């Protein structure tokens, strides 16, 4: 069994959906497993030119790959079933391919209503925080106990380890949210309620020794959605927001924009142990024509895209790992 991980190095919305989709196209995965979060996530995927937004369902479905919502996730059953129907309508055989781990937890309507009252954190109001609280408080409801999911359940242990094809299993772990929103490493309390690091994938039933590649995903500028002040005082940010379509794919809220914080990228790269990094949305700054990044107390102003790419690559190689492979991307569907 081998596994790759896709993990976001900033605040979510960096293009994990795109990277996971591209990796599914180019590899022979037998399983795609979502490893954290719930329907707070919104993954925008362009499949054969058509736009899809998924909240729960991993992108393996677009390629006929078994797609599992792992035990690290929380599931809102109605949202999940609606998503299945939408994909089926678009000709994607989701009913056959999608499974929910028996030990994933359920987001109840009560959790939703409670999260709906949040004013401090700026949550997506999808019930995530209360569902994880009840999971850890040992009073949660698991997927196993919800009859509406009976056709979709899978026991991850049996699925992976009691499988005649064990030696040929190749898993893509698809993360949700991002490093800056991680419950331990993010800017607490302005975080989500799950672990958004590569380590979190391992909590879904796979040992560290199975891991092959860890794909970190970032953007050439940053965005954040939530209650804290994040946006810097630059005139370009309104234009970046419009050009980059930086509006929440789950809630429609405008995302706050800022320049890349290189120190965050470096920390996230170290803690996640990435060996590949995709930096997305290069096309947006190509239009804006400004190439800035925060580093320590400074704002760096690069002369050109090439200068910024060169600097980031050299810094990550000298300060994180000289073997990291970087991809700078400005395409919606391809890396
Ligand atoms: P929650 O995950 O709904 O509890 O929200 C906690 C924080 O994480 C808020 O700032 C949300 O805007 C943010 N958040 C949650 N999911 C996503 C996501 O998929 N993309 C970006 N931000 C997210
Ligand atoms: Mg998103």
PDB file of N, CA and C in Angstrom, residues 104-180:
ATOM      1  N   UNK A 104     -16.689   7.659  10.760  1.00  0.00           N
ATOM      2  CA  UNK A 104     -16.787   9.124  10.587  1.00  0.00           C
ATOM      3  C   UNK A 104     -17.954   9.602  11.450  1.00  0.00           C
ATOM      4  N   UNK A 105     -17.939  10.882  11.799  1.00  0.00           N
ATOM      5  CA  UNK A 105     -19.015  11.402  12.648  1.00  0.00           C
ATOM      6  C   UNK A 105     -20.035  12.223  11.858  1.00  0.00           C
ATOM      7  N   UNK A 106     -21.235  12.294  12.420  1.00  0.00           N
ATOM      8  CA  UNK A 106     -22.357  12.968  11.759  1.00  0.00           C
ATOM      9  C   UNK A 106     -22.503  14.400  12.281  1.00  0.00           C
ATOM     10  N   UNK A 107     -22.743  15.331  11.343  1.00  0.00           N
ATOM     11  CA  UNK A 107     -23.147  16.695  11.730  1.00  0.00           C
ATOM     12  C   UNK A 107     -24.671  16.680  11.804  1.00  0.00           C
ATOM     13  N   UNK A 108     -25.207  16.865  12.971  1.00  0.00           N
ATOM     14  CA  UNK A 108     -26.667  16.820  13.120  1.00  0.00           C
ATOM     15  C   UNK A 108     -27.273  18.208  12.847  1.00  0.00           C
ATOM     16  N   UNK A 109     -28.593  18.252  12.719  1.00  0.00           N
ATOM     17  CA  UNK A 109     -29.259  19.546  12.527  1.00  0.00           C
ATOM     18  C   UNK A 109     -29.062  20.431  13.762  1.00  0.00           C
ATOM     19  N   UNK A 110     -28.947  19.790  14.893  1.00  0.00           N
ATOM     20  CA  UNK A 110     -28.690  20.530  16.129  1.00  0.00           C
ATOM     21  C   UNK A 110     -27.316  21.230  16.055  1.00  0.00           C
ATOM     22  N   UNK A 111     -26.323  20.501  15.550  1.00  0.00           N
ATOM     23  CA  UNK A 111     -24.980  21.100  15.385  1.00  0.00           C
ATOM     24  C   UNK A 111     -25.034  22.301  14.454  1.00  0.00           C
ATOM     25  N   UNK A 112     -25.790  22.143  13.382  1.00  0.00           N
ATOM     26  CA  UNK A 112     -25.930  23.236  12.400  1.00  0.00           C
ATOM     27  C   UNK A 112     -26.547  24.469  13.025  1.00  0.00           C
ATOM     28  N   UNK A 113     -27.642  24.232  13.757  1.00  0.00           N
ATOM     29  CA  UNK A 113     -28.367  25.356  14.351  1.00  0.00           C
ATOM     30  C   UNK A 113     -27.448  26.083  15.335  1.00  0.00           C
ATOM     31  N   UNK A 114     -26.699  25.320  16.090  1.00  0.00           N
ATOM     32  CA  UNK A 114     -25.804  25.924  17.078  1.00  0.00           C
ATOM     33  C   UNK A 114     -24.705  26.744  16.381  1.00  0.00           C
ATOM     34  N   UNK A 115     -24.091  26.162  15.372  1.00  0.00           N
ATOM     35  CA  UNK A 115     -23.013  26.852  14.637  1.00  0.00           C
ATOM     36  C   UNK A 115     -23.571  28.067  13.897  1.00  0.00           C
ATOM     37  N   UNK A 116     -24.831  27.984  13.530  1.00  0.00           N
ATOM     38  CA  UNK A 116     -25.494  29.095  12.825  1.00  0.00           C
ATOM     39  C   UNK A 116     -25.497  30.386  13.629  1.00  0.00           C
ATOM     40  N   UNK A 117     -25.338  30.264  14.948  1.00  0.00           N
ATOM     41  CA  UNK A 117     -25.366  31.461  15.812  1.00  0.00           C
ATOM     42  C   UNK A 117     -23.986  32.082  15.980  1.00  0.00           C
ATOM     43  N   UNK A 118     -22.953  31.447  15.404  1.00  0.00           N
ATOM     44  CA  UNK A 118     -21.581  31.948  15.607  1.00  0.00           C
ATOM     45  C   UNK A 118     -21.412  33.374  15.093  1.00  0.00           C
ATOM     46  N   UNK A 119     -20.823  34.215  15.932  1.00  0.00           N
ATOM     47  CA  UNK A 119     -20.465  35.565  15.470  1.00  0.00           C
ATOM     48  C   UNK A 119     -18.987  35.870  15.689  1.00  0.00           C
ATOM     49  N   UNK A 120     -18.334  35.093  16.538  1.00  0.00           N
ATOM     50  CA  UNK A 120     -16.942  35.422  16.898  1.00  0.00           C
ATOM     51  C   UNK A 120     -15.910  34.953  15.879  1.00  0.00           C
ATOM     52  N   UNK A 121     -16.111  33.760  15.344  1.00  0.00           N
ATOM     53  CA  UNK A 121     -15.053  33.130  14.535  1.00  0.00           C
ATOM     54  C   UNK A 121     -15.278  33.363  13.038  1.00  0.00           C
ATOM     55  N   UNK A 122     -16.525  33.588  12.692  1.00  0.00           N
ATOM     56  CA  UNK A 122     -16.834  33.703  11.259  1.00  0.00           C
ATOM     57  C   UNK A 122     -16.807  32.339  10.591  1.00  0.00           C
ATOM     58  N   UNK A 123     -17.414  31.339  11.245  1.00  0.00           N
ATOM     59  CA  UNK A 123     -17.421  29.979  10.683  1.00  0.00           C
ATOM     60  C   UNK A 123     -18.286  29.942   9.424  1.00  0.00           C
ATOM     61  N   UNK A 124     -18.257  28.811   8.768  1.00  0.00           N
ATOM     62  CA  UNK A 124     -19.109  28.625   7.589  1.00  0.00           C
ATOM     63  C   UNK A 124     -20.548  28.272   8.012  1.00  0.00           C
ATOM     64  N   UNK A 125     -20.770  28.141   9.303  1.00  0.00           N
ATOM     65  CA  UNK A 125     -22.091  27.823   9.874  1.00  0.00           C
ATOM     66  C   UNK A 125     -22.624  26.481   9.394  1.00  0.00           C
ATOM     67  N   UNK A 126     -21.731  25.566   9.120  1.00  0.00           N
ATOM     68  CA  UNK A 126     -22.141  24.248   8.630  1.00  0.00           C
ATOM     69  C   UNK A 126     -22.170  23.194   9.733  1.00  0.00           C
ATOM     70  N   UNK A 127     -21.903  23.607  10.960  1.00  0.00           N
ATOM     71  CA  UNK A 127     -22.024  22.667  12.084  1.00  0.00           C
ATOM     72  C   UNK A 127     -20.763  21.908  12.434  1.00  0.00           C
ATOM     73  N   UNK A 128     -19.662  22.282  11.795  1.00  0.00           N
ATOM     74  CA  UNK A 128     -18.418  21.544  12.002  1.00  0.00           C
ATOM     75  C   UNK A 128     -17.913  21.529  13.441  1.00  0.00           C
ATOM     76  N   UNK A 129     -17.771  22.727  14.010  1.00  0.00           N
ATOM     77  CA  UNK A 129     -17.210  22.840  15.365  1.00  0.00           C
ATOM     78  C   UNK A 129     -18.012  22.006  16.366  1.00  0.00           C
ATOM     79  N   UNK A 130     -19.327  22.187  16.442  1.00  0.00           N
ATOM     80  CA  UNK A 130     -20.117  21.390  17.391  1.00  0.00           C
ATOM     81  C   UNK A 130     -20.025  19.878  17.128  1.00  0.00           C
ATOM     82  N   UNK A 131     -19.934  19.470  15.867  1.00  0.00           N
ATOM     83  CA  UNK A 131     -19.843  18.027  15.580  1.00  0.00           C
ATOM     84  C   UNK A 131     -18.531  17.457  16.116  1.00  0.00           C
ATOM     85  N   UNK A 132     -17.422  18.171  15.883  1.00  0.00           N
ATOM     86  CA  UNK A 132     -16.136  17.683  16.418  1.00  0.00           C
ATOM     87  C   UNK A 132     -16.124  17.753  17.947  1.00  0.00           C
ATOM     88  N   UNK A 133     -16.720  18.794  18.508  1.00  0.00           N
ATOM     89  CA  UNK A 133     -16.771  18.889  19.976  1.00  0.00           C
ATOM     90  C   UNK A 133     -17.463  17.646  20.548  1.00  0.00           C
ATOM     91  N   UNK A 134     -18.595  17.262  19.938  1.00  0.00           N
ATOM     92  CA  UNK A 134     -19.327  16.107  20.470  1.00  0.00           C
ATOM     93  C   UNK A 134     -18.593  14.803  20.198  1.00  0.00           C
ATOM     94  N   UNK A 135     -17.851  14.744  19.082  1.00  0.00           N
ATOM     95  CA  UNK A 135     -17.037  13.554  18.838  1.00  0.00           C
ATOM     96  C   UNK A 135     -16.040  13.375  19.986  1.00  0.00           C
ATOM     97  N   UNK A 136     -15.302  14.443  20.278  1.00  0.00           N
ATOM     98  CA  UNK A 136     -14.283  14.325  21.326  1.00  0.00           C
ATOM     99  C   UNK A 136     -14.895  14.274  22.721  1.00  0.00           C
ATOM    100  N   UNK A 137     -16.109  14.779  22.855  1.00  0.00           N
ATOM    101  CA  UNK A 137     -16.820  14.680  24.134  1.00  0.00           C
ATOM    102  C   UNK A 137     -17.471  13.318  24.322  1.00  0.00           C
ATOM    103  N   UNK A 138     -17.302  12.434  23.319  1.00  0.00           N
ATOM    104  CA  UNK A 138     -17.811  11.054  23.362  1.00  0.00           C
ATOM    105  C   UNK A 138     -19.321  10.974  23.456  1.00  0.00           C
ATOM    106  N   UNK A 139     -19.977  11.971  22.816  1.00  0.00           N
ATOM    107  CA  UNK A 139     -21.426  11.873  22.732  1.00  0.00           C
ATOM    108  C   UNK A 139     -21.893  12.106  21.300  1.00  0.00           C
ATOM    109  N   UNK A 140     -20.990  11.877  20.358  1.00  0.00           N
ATOM    110  CA  UNK A 140     -21.334  12.086  18.955  1.00  0.00           C
ATOM    111  C   UNK A 140     -22.106  10.914  18.372  1.00  0.00           C
ATOM    112  N   UNK A 141     -22.569  11.107  17.127  1.00  0.00           N
ATOM    113  CA  UNK A 141     -23.244  10.040  16.386  1.00  0.00           C
ATOM    114  C   UNK A 141     -22.327   9.666  15.234  1.00  0.00           C
ATOM    115  N   UNK A 142     -22.101   8.375  15.044  1.00  0.00           N
ATOM    116  CA  UNK A 142     -21.216   7.968  13.959  1.00  0.00           C
ATOM    117  C   UNK A 142     -21.998   7.522  12.732  1.00  0.00           C
ATOM    118  N   UNK A 143     -21.336   7.541  11.612  1.00  0.00           N
ATOM    119  CA  UNK A 143     -21.989   7.202  10.341  1.00  0.00           C
ATOM    120  C   UNK A 143     -22.684   5.848  10.421  1.00  0.00           C
ATOM    121  N   UNK A 144     -22.024   4.930  11.088  1.00  0.00           N
ATOM    122  CA  UNK A 144     -22.546   3.585  11.307  1.00  0.00           C
ATOM    123  C   UNK A 144     -23.970   3.579  11.853  1.00  0.00           C
ATOM    124  N   UNK A 145     -24.300   4.588  12.650  1.00  0.00           N
ATOM    125  CA  UNK A 145     -25.589   4.612  13.350  1.00  0.00           C
ATOM    126  C   UNK A 145     -26.647   5.436  12.628  1.00  0.00           C
ATOM    127  N   UNK A 146     -26.361   5.857  11.400  1.00  0.00           N
ATOM    128  CA  UNK A 146     -27.353   6.653  10.668  1.00  0.00           C
ATOM    129  C   UNK A 146     -27.903   5.837   9.489  1.00  0.00           C
ATOM    130  N   UNK A 147     -29.197   5.353   9.574  1.00  0.00           N
ATOM    131  CA  UNK A 147     -29.748   4.484   8.527  1.00  0.00           C
ATOM    132  C   UNK A 147     -29.711   5.096   7.134  1.00  0.00           C
ATOM    133  N   UNK A 148     -29.709   6.435   7.045  1.00  0.00           N
ATOM    134  CA  UNK A 148     -29.700   7.062   5.704  1.00  0.00           C
ATOM    135  C   UNK A 148     -28.400   6.773   4.961  1.00  0.00           C
ATOM    136  N   UNK A 149     -27.380   6.365   5.711  1.00  0.00           N
ATOM    137  CA  UNK A 149     -26.076   6.102   5.073  1.00  0.00           C
ATOM    138  C   UNK A 149     -25.829   4.618   4.814  1.00  0.00           C
ATOM    139  N   UNK A 150     -26.845   3.781   5.104  1.00  0.00           N
ATOM    140  CA  UNK A 150     -26.576   2.330   5.107  1.00  0.00           C
ATOM    141  C   UNK A 150     -26.008   1.809   3.783  1.00  0.00           C
ATOM    142  N   UNK A 151     -26.379   2.417   2.665  1.00  0.00           N
ATOM    143  CA  UNK A 151     -25.855   1.936   1.370  1.00  0.00           C
ATOM    144  C   UNK A 151     -24.444   2.429   1.077  1.00  0.00           C
ATOM    145  N   UNK A 152     -23.943   3.317   1.903  1.00  0.00           N
ATOM    146  CA  UNK A 152     -22.671   3.971   1.562  1.00  0.00           C
ATOM    147  C   UNK A 152     -21.521   3.599   2.491  1.00  0.00           C
ATOM    148  N   UNK A 153     -21.822   2.800   3.517  1.00  0.00           N
ATOM    149  CA  UNK A 153     -20.802   2.611   4.559  1.00  0.00           C
ATOM    150  C   UNK A 153     -19.654   1.700   4.132  1.00  0.00           C
ATOM    151  N   UNK A 154     -18.471   2.006   4.652  1.00  0.00           N
ATOM    152  CA  UNK A 154     -17.352   1.084   4.502  1.00  0.00           C
ATOM    153  C   UNK A 154     -16.518   1.090   5.778  1.00  0.00           C
ATOM    154  N   UNK A 155     -16.022  -0.070   6.114  1.00  0.00           N
ATOM    155  CA  UNK A 155     -15.110  -0.187   7.245  1.00  0.00           C
ATOM    156  C   UNK A 155     -13.699  -0.054   6.672  1.00  0.00           C
ATOM    157  N   UNK A 156     -13.027   1.030   6.998  1.00  0.00           N
ATOM    158  CA  UNK A 156     -11.722   1.323   6.373  1.00  0.00           C
ATOM    159  C   UNK A 156     -10.723   0.201   6.623  1.00  0.00           C
ATOM    160  N   UNK A 157     -10.751  -0.369   7.805  1.00  0.00           N
ATOM    161  CA  UNK A 157      -9.794  -1.434   8.123  1.00  0.00           C
ATOM    162  C   UNK A 157      -9.977  -2.618   7.172  1.00  0.00           C
ATOM    163  N   UNK A 158     -11.224  -3.053   7.033  1.00  0.00           N
ATOM    164  CA  UNK A 158     -11.477  -4.196   6.140  1.00  0.00           C
ATOM    165  C   UNK A 158     -11.176  -3.806   4.694  1.00  0.00           C
ATOM    166  N   UNK A 159     -11.598  -2.594   4.331  1.00  0.00           N
ATOM    167  CA  UNK A 159     -11.420  -2.106   2.961  1.00  0.00           C
ATOM    168  C   UNK A 159      -9.944  -2.117   2.544  1.00  0.00           C
ATOM    169  N   UNK A 160      -9.067  -1.725   3.463  1.00  0.00           N
ATOM    170  CA  UNK A 160      -7.657  -1.617   3.093  1.00  0.00           C
ATOM    171  C   UNK A 160      -6.850  -2.873   3.435  1.00  0.00           C
ATOM    172  N   UNK A 161      -7.055  -3.421   4.609  1.00  0.00           N
ATOM    173  CA  UNK A 161      -6.133  -4.462   5.069  1.00  0.00           C
ATOM    174  C   UNK A 161      -6.608  -5.883   4.809  1.00  0.00           C
ATOM    175  N   UNK A 162      -7.926  -6.072   4.724  1.00  0.00           N
ATOM    176  CA  UNK A 162      -8.434  -7.414   4.416  1.00  0.00           C
ATOM    177  C   UNK A 162      -8.799  -7.457   2.934  1.00  0.00           C
ATOM    178  N   UNK A 163      -7.964  -6.839   2.140  1.00  0.00           N
ATOM    179  CA  UNK A 163      -8.232  -6.680   0.723  1.00  0.00           C
ATOM    180  C   UNK A 163      -7.203  -7.525  -0.034  1.00  0.00           C
ATOM    181  N   UNK A 164      -7.685  -8.412  -0.913  1.00  0.00           N
ATOM    182  CA  UNK A 164      -6.749  -9.275  -1.657  1.00  0.00           C
ATOM    183  C   UNK A 164      -5.755  -8.455  -2.464  1.00  0.00           C
ATOM    184  N   UNK A 165      -6.165  -7.239  -2.797  1.00  0.00           N
ATOM    185  CA  UNK A 165      -5.320  -6.365  -3.614  1.00  0.00           C
ATOM    186  C   UNK A 165      -4.442  -5.449  -2.758  1.00  0.00           C
ATOM    187  N   UNK A 166      -4.276  -5.797  -1.474  1.00  0.00           N
ATOM    188  CA  UNK A 166      -3.563  -4.907  -0.552  1.00  0.00           C
ATOM    189  C   UNK A 166      -2.270  -4.341  -1.152  1.00  0.00           C
ATOM    190  N   UNK A 167      -1.488  -5.213  -1.780  1.00  0.00           N
ATOM    191  CA  UNK A 167      -0.186  -4.770  -2.302  1.00  0.00           C
ATOM    192  C   UNK A 167      -0.323  -3.746  -3.420  1.00  0.00           C
ATOM    193  N   UNK A 168      -1.472  -3.722  -4.063  1.00  0.00           N
ATOM    194  CA  UNK A 168      -1.659  -2.790  -5.188  1.00  0.00           C
ATOM    195  C   UNK A 168      -2.441  -1.536  -4.806  1.00  0.00           C
ATOM    196  N   UNK A 169      -2.757  -1.401  -3.523  1.00  0.00           N
ATOM    197  CA  UNK A 169      -3.555  -0.233  -3.130  1.00  0.00           C
ATOM    198  C   UNK A 169      -2.716   1.040  -3.222  1.00  0.00           C
ATOM    199  N   UNK A 170      -3.266   2.022  -3.917  1.00  0.00           N
ATOM    200  CA  UNK A 170      -2.634   3.352  -3.993  1.00  0.00           C
ATOM    201  C   UNK A 170      -3.679   4.384  -3.613  1.00  0.00           C
ATOM    202  N   UNK A 171      -3.381   5.116  -2.570  1.00  0.00           N
ATOM    203  CA  UNK A 171      -4.378   6.051  -2.029  1.00  0.00           C
ATOM    204  C   UNK A 171      -3.951   7.489  -2.283  1.00  0.00           C
ATOM    205  N   UNK A 172      -4.914   8.318  -2.641  1.00  0.00           N
ATOM    206  CA  UNK A 172      -4.670   9.761  -2.608  1.00  0.00           C
ATOM    207  C   UNK A 172      -5.469  10.315  -1.440  1.00  0.00           C
ATOM    208  N   UNK A 173      -4.794  10.926  -0.491  1.00  0.00           N
ATOM    209  CA  UNK A 173      -5.467  11.594   0.617  1.00  0.00           C
ATOM    210  C   UNK A 173      -5.710  13.052   0.256  1.00  0.00           C
ATOM    211  N   UNK A 174      -6.970  13.431   0.322  1.00  0.00           N
ATOM    212  CA  UNK A 174      -7.355  14.799  -0.054  1.00  0.00           C
ATOM    213  C   UNK A 174      -7.739  15.554   1.212  1.00  0.00           C
ATOM    214  N   UNK A 175      -7.021  16.633   1.513  1.00  0.00           N
ATOM    215  CA  UNK A 175      -7.300  17.400   2.730  1.00  0.00           C
ATOM    216  C   UNK A 175      -8.351  18.467   2.495  1.00  0.00           C
ATOM    217  N   UNK A 176      -8.800  19.074   3.594  1.00  0.00           N
ATOM    218  CA  UNK A 176      -9.691  20.229   3.500  1.00  0.00           C
ATOM    219  C   UNK A 176      -9.125  21.346   4.375  1.00  0.00           C
ATOM    220  N   UNK A 177      -9.605  22.578   4.138  1.00  0.00           N
ATOM    221  CA  UNK A 177      -9.085  23.784   4.819  1.00  0.00           C
ATOM    222  C   UNK A 177      -7.563  23.880   4.641  1.00  0.00           C
ATOM    223  N   UNK A 178      -6.858  24.464   5.617  1.00  0.00           N
ATOM    224  CA  UNK A 178      -5.430  24.663   5.380  1.00  0.00           C
ATOM    225  C   UNK A 178      -4.665  24.925   6.660  1.00  0.00           C
ATOM    226  N   UNK A 179      -3.343  24.994   6.508  1.00  0.00           N
ATOM    227  CA  UNK A 179      -2.440  25.110   7.658  1.00  0.00           C
ATOM    228  C   UNK A 179      -2.812  26.270   8.586  1.00  0.00           C
ATOM    229  N   UNK A 180      -3.123  27.424   8.002  1.00  0.00           N
ATOM    230  CA  UNK A 180      -3.453  28.613   8.796  1.00  0.00           C
ATOM    231  C   UNK A 180      -4.783  28.492   9.525  1.00  0.00           C
TER     232      UNK A 180
END
